[in-house]
Tab-separated table of C-alpha atoms in Angstrom:
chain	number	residue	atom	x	y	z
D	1	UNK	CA	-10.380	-47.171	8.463
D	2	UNK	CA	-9.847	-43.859	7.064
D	3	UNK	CA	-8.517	-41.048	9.721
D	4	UNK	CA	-9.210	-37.055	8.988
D	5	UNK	CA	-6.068	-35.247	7.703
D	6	UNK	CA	-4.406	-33.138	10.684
D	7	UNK	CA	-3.372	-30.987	7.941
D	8	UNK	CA	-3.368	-27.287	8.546
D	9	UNK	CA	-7.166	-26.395	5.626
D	10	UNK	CA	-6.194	-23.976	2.733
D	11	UNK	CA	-6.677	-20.299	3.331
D	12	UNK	CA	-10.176	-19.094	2.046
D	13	UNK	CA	-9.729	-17.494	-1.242
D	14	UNK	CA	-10.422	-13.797	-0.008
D	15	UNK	CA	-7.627	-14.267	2.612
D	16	UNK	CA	-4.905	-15.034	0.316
D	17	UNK	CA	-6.047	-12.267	-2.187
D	18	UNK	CA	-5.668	-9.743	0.598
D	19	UNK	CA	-2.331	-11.202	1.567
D	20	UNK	CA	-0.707	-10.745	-1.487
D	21	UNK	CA	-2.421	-7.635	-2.092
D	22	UNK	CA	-0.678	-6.650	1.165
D	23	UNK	CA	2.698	-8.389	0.041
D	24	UNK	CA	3.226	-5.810	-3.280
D	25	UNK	CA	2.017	-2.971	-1.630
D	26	UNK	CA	4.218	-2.978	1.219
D	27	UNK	CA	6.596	-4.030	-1.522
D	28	UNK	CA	5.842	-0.654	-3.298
D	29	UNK	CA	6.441	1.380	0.054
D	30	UNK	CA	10.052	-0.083	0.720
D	31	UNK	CA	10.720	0.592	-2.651
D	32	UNK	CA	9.684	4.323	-2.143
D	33	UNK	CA	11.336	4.433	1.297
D	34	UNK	CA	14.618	3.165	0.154
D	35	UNK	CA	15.215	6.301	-2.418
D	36	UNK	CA	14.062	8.982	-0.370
D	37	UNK	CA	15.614	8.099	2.759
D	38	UNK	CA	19.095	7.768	0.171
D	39	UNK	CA	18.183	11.037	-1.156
D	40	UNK	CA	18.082	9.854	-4.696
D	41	UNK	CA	18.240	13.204	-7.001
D	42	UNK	CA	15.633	12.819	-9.577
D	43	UNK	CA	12.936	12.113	-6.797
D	44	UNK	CA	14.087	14.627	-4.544
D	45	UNK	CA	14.321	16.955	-8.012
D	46	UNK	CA	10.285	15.583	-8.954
D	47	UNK	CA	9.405	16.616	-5.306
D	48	UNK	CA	10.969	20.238	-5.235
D	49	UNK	CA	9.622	20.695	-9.130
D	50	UNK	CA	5.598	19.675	-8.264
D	51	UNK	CA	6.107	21.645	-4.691
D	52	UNK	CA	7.240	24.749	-6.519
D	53	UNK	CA	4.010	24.476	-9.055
D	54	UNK	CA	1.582	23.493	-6.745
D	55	UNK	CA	2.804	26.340	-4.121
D	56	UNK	CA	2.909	29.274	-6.608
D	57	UNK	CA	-0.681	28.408	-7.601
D	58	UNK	CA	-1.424	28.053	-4.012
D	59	UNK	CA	0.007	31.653	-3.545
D	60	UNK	CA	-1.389	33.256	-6.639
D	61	UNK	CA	-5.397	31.580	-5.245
D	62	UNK	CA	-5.971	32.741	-2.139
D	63	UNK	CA	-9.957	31.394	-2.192
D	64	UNK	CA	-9.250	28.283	-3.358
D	65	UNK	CA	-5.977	27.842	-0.329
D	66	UNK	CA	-8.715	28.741	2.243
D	67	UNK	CA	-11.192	26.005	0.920
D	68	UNK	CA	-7.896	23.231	0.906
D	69	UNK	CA	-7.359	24.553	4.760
D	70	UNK	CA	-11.010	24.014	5.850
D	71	UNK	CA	-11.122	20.197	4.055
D	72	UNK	CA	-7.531	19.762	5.468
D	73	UNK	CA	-7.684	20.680	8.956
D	74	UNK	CA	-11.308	19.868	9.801
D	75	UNK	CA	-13.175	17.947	6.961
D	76	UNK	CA	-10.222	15.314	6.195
D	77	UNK	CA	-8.085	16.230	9.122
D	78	UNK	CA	-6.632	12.573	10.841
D	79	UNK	CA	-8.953	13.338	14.237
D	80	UNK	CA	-11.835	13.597	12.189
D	81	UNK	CA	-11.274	10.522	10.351
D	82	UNK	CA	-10.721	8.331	13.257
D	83	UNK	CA	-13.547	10.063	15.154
D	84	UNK	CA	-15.791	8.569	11.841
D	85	UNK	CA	-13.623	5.190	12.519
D	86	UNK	CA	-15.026	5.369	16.488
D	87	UNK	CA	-18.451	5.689	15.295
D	88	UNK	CA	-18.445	2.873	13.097
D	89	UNK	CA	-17.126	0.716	15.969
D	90	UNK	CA	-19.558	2.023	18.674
D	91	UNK	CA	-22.586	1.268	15.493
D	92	UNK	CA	-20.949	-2.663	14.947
D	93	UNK	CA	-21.368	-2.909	18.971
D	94	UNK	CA	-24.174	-1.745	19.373
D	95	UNK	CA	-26.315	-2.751	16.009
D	96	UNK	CA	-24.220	-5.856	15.626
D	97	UNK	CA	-23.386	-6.898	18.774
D	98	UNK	CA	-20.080	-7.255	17.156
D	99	UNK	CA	-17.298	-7.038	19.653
D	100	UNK	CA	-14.373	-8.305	17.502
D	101	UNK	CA	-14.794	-6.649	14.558
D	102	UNK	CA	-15.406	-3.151	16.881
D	103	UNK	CA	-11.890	-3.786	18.754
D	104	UNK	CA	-10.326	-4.900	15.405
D	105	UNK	CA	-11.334	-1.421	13.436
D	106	UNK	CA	-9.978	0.417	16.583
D	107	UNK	CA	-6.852	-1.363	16.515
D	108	UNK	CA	-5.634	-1.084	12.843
D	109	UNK	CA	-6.666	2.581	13.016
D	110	UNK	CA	-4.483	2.741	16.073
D	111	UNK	CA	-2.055	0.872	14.822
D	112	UNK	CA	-1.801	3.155	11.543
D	113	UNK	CA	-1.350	6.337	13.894
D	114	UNK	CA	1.683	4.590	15.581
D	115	UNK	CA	3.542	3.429	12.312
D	116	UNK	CA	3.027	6.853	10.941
D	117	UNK	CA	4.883	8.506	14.356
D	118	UNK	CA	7.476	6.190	14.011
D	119	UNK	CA	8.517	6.124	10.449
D	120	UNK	CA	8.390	10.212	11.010
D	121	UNK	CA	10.880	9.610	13.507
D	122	UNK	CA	13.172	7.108	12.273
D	123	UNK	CA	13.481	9.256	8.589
D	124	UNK	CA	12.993	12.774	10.161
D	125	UNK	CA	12.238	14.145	6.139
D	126	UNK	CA	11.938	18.008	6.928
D	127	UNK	CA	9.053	19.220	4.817
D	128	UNK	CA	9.010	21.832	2.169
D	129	UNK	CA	10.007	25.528	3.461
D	130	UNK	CA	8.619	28.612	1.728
D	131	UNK	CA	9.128	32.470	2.094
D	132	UNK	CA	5.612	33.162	2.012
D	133	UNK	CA	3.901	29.616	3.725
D	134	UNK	CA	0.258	29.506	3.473
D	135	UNK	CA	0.128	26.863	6.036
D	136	UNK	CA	1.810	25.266	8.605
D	137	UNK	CA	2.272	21.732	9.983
D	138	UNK	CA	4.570	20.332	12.763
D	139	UNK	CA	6.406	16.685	12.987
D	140	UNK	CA	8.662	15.498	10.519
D	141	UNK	CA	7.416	14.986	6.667
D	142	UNK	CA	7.592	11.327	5.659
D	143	UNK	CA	4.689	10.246	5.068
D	144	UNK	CA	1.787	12.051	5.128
D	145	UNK	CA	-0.348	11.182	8.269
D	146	UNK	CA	-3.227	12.966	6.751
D	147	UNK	CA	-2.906	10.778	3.690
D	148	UNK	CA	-2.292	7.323	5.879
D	149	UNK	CA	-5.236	8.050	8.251
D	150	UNK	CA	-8.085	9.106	5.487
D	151	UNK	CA	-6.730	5.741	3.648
D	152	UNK	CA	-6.462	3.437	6.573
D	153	UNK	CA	-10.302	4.707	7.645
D	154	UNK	CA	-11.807	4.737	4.783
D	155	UNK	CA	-10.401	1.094	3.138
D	156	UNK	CA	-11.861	-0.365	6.227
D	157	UNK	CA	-15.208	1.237	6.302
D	158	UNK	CA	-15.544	0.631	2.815
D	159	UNK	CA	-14.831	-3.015	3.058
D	160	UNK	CA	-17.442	-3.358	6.425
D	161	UNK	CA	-20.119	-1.901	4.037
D	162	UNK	CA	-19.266	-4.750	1.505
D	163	UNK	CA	-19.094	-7.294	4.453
D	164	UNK	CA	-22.222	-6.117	5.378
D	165	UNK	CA	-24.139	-6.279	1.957
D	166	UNK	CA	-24.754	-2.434	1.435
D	167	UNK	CA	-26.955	-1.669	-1.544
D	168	UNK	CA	-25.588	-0.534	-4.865
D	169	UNK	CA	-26.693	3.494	-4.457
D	170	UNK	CA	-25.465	3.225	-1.417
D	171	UNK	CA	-22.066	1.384	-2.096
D	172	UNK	CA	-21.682	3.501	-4.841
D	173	UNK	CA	-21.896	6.650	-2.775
D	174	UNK	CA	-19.237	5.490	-0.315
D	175	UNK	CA	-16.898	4.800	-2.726
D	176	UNK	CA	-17.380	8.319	-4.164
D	177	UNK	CA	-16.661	9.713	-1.045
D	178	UNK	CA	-13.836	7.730	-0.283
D	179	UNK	CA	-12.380	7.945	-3.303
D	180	UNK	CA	-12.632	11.734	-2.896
D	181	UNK	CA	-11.750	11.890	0.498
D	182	UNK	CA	-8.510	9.846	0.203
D	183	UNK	CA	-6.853	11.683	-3.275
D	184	UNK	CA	-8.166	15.293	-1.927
D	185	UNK	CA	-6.234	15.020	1.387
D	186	UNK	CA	-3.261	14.318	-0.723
D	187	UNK	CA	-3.979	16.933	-3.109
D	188	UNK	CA	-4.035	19.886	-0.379
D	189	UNK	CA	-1.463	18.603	1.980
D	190	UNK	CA	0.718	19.035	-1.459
D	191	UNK	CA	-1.205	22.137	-2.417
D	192	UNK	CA	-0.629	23.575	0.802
D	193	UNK	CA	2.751	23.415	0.854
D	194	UNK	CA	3.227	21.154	3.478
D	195	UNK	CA	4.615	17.946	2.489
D	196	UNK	CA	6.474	16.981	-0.712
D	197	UNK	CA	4.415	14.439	-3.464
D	198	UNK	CA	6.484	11.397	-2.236
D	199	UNK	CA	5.527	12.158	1.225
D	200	UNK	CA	1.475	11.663	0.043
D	201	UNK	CA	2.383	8.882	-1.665
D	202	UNK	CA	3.662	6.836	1.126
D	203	UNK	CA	0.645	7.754	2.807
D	204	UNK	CA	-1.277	6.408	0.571
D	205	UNK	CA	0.409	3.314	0.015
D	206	UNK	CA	0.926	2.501	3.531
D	207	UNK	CA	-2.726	2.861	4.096
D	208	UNK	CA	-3.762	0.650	1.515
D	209	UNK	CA	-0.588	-2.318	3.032
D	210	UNK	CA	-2.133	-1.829	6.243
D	211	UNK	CA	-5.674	-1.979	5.185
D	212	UNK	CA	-4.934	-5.470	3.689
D	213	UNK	CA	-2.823	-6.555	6.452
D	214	UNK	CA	-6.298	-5.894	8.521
D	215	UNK	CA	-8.494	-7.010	6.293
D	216	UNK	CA	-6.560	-10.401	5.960
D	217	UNK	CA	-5.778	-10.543	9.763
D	218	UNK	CA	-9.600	-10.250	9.923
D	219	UNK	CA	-11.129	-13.186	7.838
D	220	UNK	CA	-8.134	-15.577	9.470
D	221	UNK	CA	-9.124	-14.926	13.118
D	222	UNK	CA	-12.802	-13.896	13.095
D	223	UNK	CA	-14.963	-15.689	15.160
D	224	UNK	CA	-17.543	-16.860	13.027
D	225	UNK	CA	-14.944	-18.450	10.624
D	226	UNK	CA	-16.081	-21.757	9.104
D	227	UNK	CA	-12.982	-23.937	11.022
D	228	UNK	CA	-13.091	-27.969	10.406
D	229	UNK	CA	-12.817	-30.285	13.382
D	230	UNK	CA	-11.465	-33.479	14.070
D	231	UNK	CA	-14.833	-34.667	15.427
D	232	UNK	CA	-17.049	-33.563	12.370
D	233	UNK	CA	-14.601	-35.108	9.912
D	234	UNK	CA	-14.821	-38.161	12.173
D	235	UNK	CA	-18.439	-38.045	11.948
D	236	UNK	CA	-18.628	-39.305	8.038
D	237	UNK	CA	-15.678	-40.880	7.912
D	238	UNK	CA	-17.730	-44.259	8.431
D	239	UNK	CA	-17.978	-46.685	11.943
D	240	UNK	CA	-14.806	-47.410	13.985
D	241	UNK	CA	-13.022	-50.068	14.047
């Protein structure tokens, strides 16, 4: 008589792709905390250098500064973003019928807003001060919220299009979008004088650790996940005896 393994069933390829994926990118972010919290010189030098650059030109461009504050502050801005991430849940409810999924996008979104507040807190980087700002911004500088959010929103929606078997045009326009949305809120939070390049950066990559923290959360405890039971294995395991 053969009895059916009580053995925990390997994790679904997918799942432990997203893991690790999760594993070296929040790898990458404690590598990038650990020197600017320290104050190590030739990143704090890089910052200052690319801050200096990027705010002269800011400066010197007046019409292209007022197009980086309107895609800042409403286009990419982090209310907007999770406003789009609200949407998507209320469509998965209410074309889907999808519950879980709904309350799972809310909650990583959520969830990215209140790592961002704390790590602000806990490093307290000021940001970049200028004699003649051409924007301002509140709250400490490390990391970029604006960054964070626009990755954390985006990564998700991107990956419920693939989930959900969107077309190639139309896959291929998301992607675009994202892609631009998530570098060019970087780009004009720098450009803009308000936050230093390492500052972006752990935006982004916290985004992208969190996105694959969710994503992998997501294909372990969905409901519709393929689970083996005791009583199907039983079922061909041949007559008792």
């Amino acid at each position: 008589m053969r009895y059916p393994s009580t053995d925990s069933p390997p994790l679904p390829v997918a799942q432990r792709t997203a893991a690790r994926v999760a594993l070296v990118l929040g790898l990458c972010s404690v590598l990038l905390l650990v020197p600017v919290v320290g104050e190590w010189g030739p990143l704090i030098s890089a910052d200052r250098d690319v801050a200096r650059t990027t705010h002269r030109w800011a400066v010197a461009d007046p019409d292209v500064t007022r197009v980086c504050r309107i895609l800042t502050d409403w286009v990419w801005d982090p209310v907007t973003m999770r406003l789009l991430g609200a949407a998507a849940a209320v469509w998965l409810v209410w074309r889907h019928a999808d519950w879980w999924t709904a309350g799972w996008l809310v909650a990583t979104a959520a969830l990215g807003t209140l790592i961002q507040q704390a790590l602000k807190a806990a490093v307290g980087r000021a940001r970049p001060v200028w004699p003649d700002p051409v924007d301002s911004a509140h709250y400490a500088a490390y990391p970029s919220g604006h960054a964070l959010t626009a990755m954390v929103v985006c990564g998700l929606l991107l990956w419920l299009l693939h989930r959900h078997g969107a077309g190639p045009l139309l896959w291929c326009a998301a992607l675009t979008v994202a892609v631009i949305s998530v570098v060019g809120v970087g780009l004009t939070r720098i450009w803009l004088g308000v936050h230093w390049p390492s500052d972006v950066l752990a935006g982004w990559l916290l985004g992208a650790t969190l996105v694959a923290v969710a994503i992998a959360a997501h294909l372990r405890g969905r409901p519709d996940r393929a689970r083996p039971t005791v009583d199907a294995a039983s079922s061909t395991a041949g007559p008792r005896i």
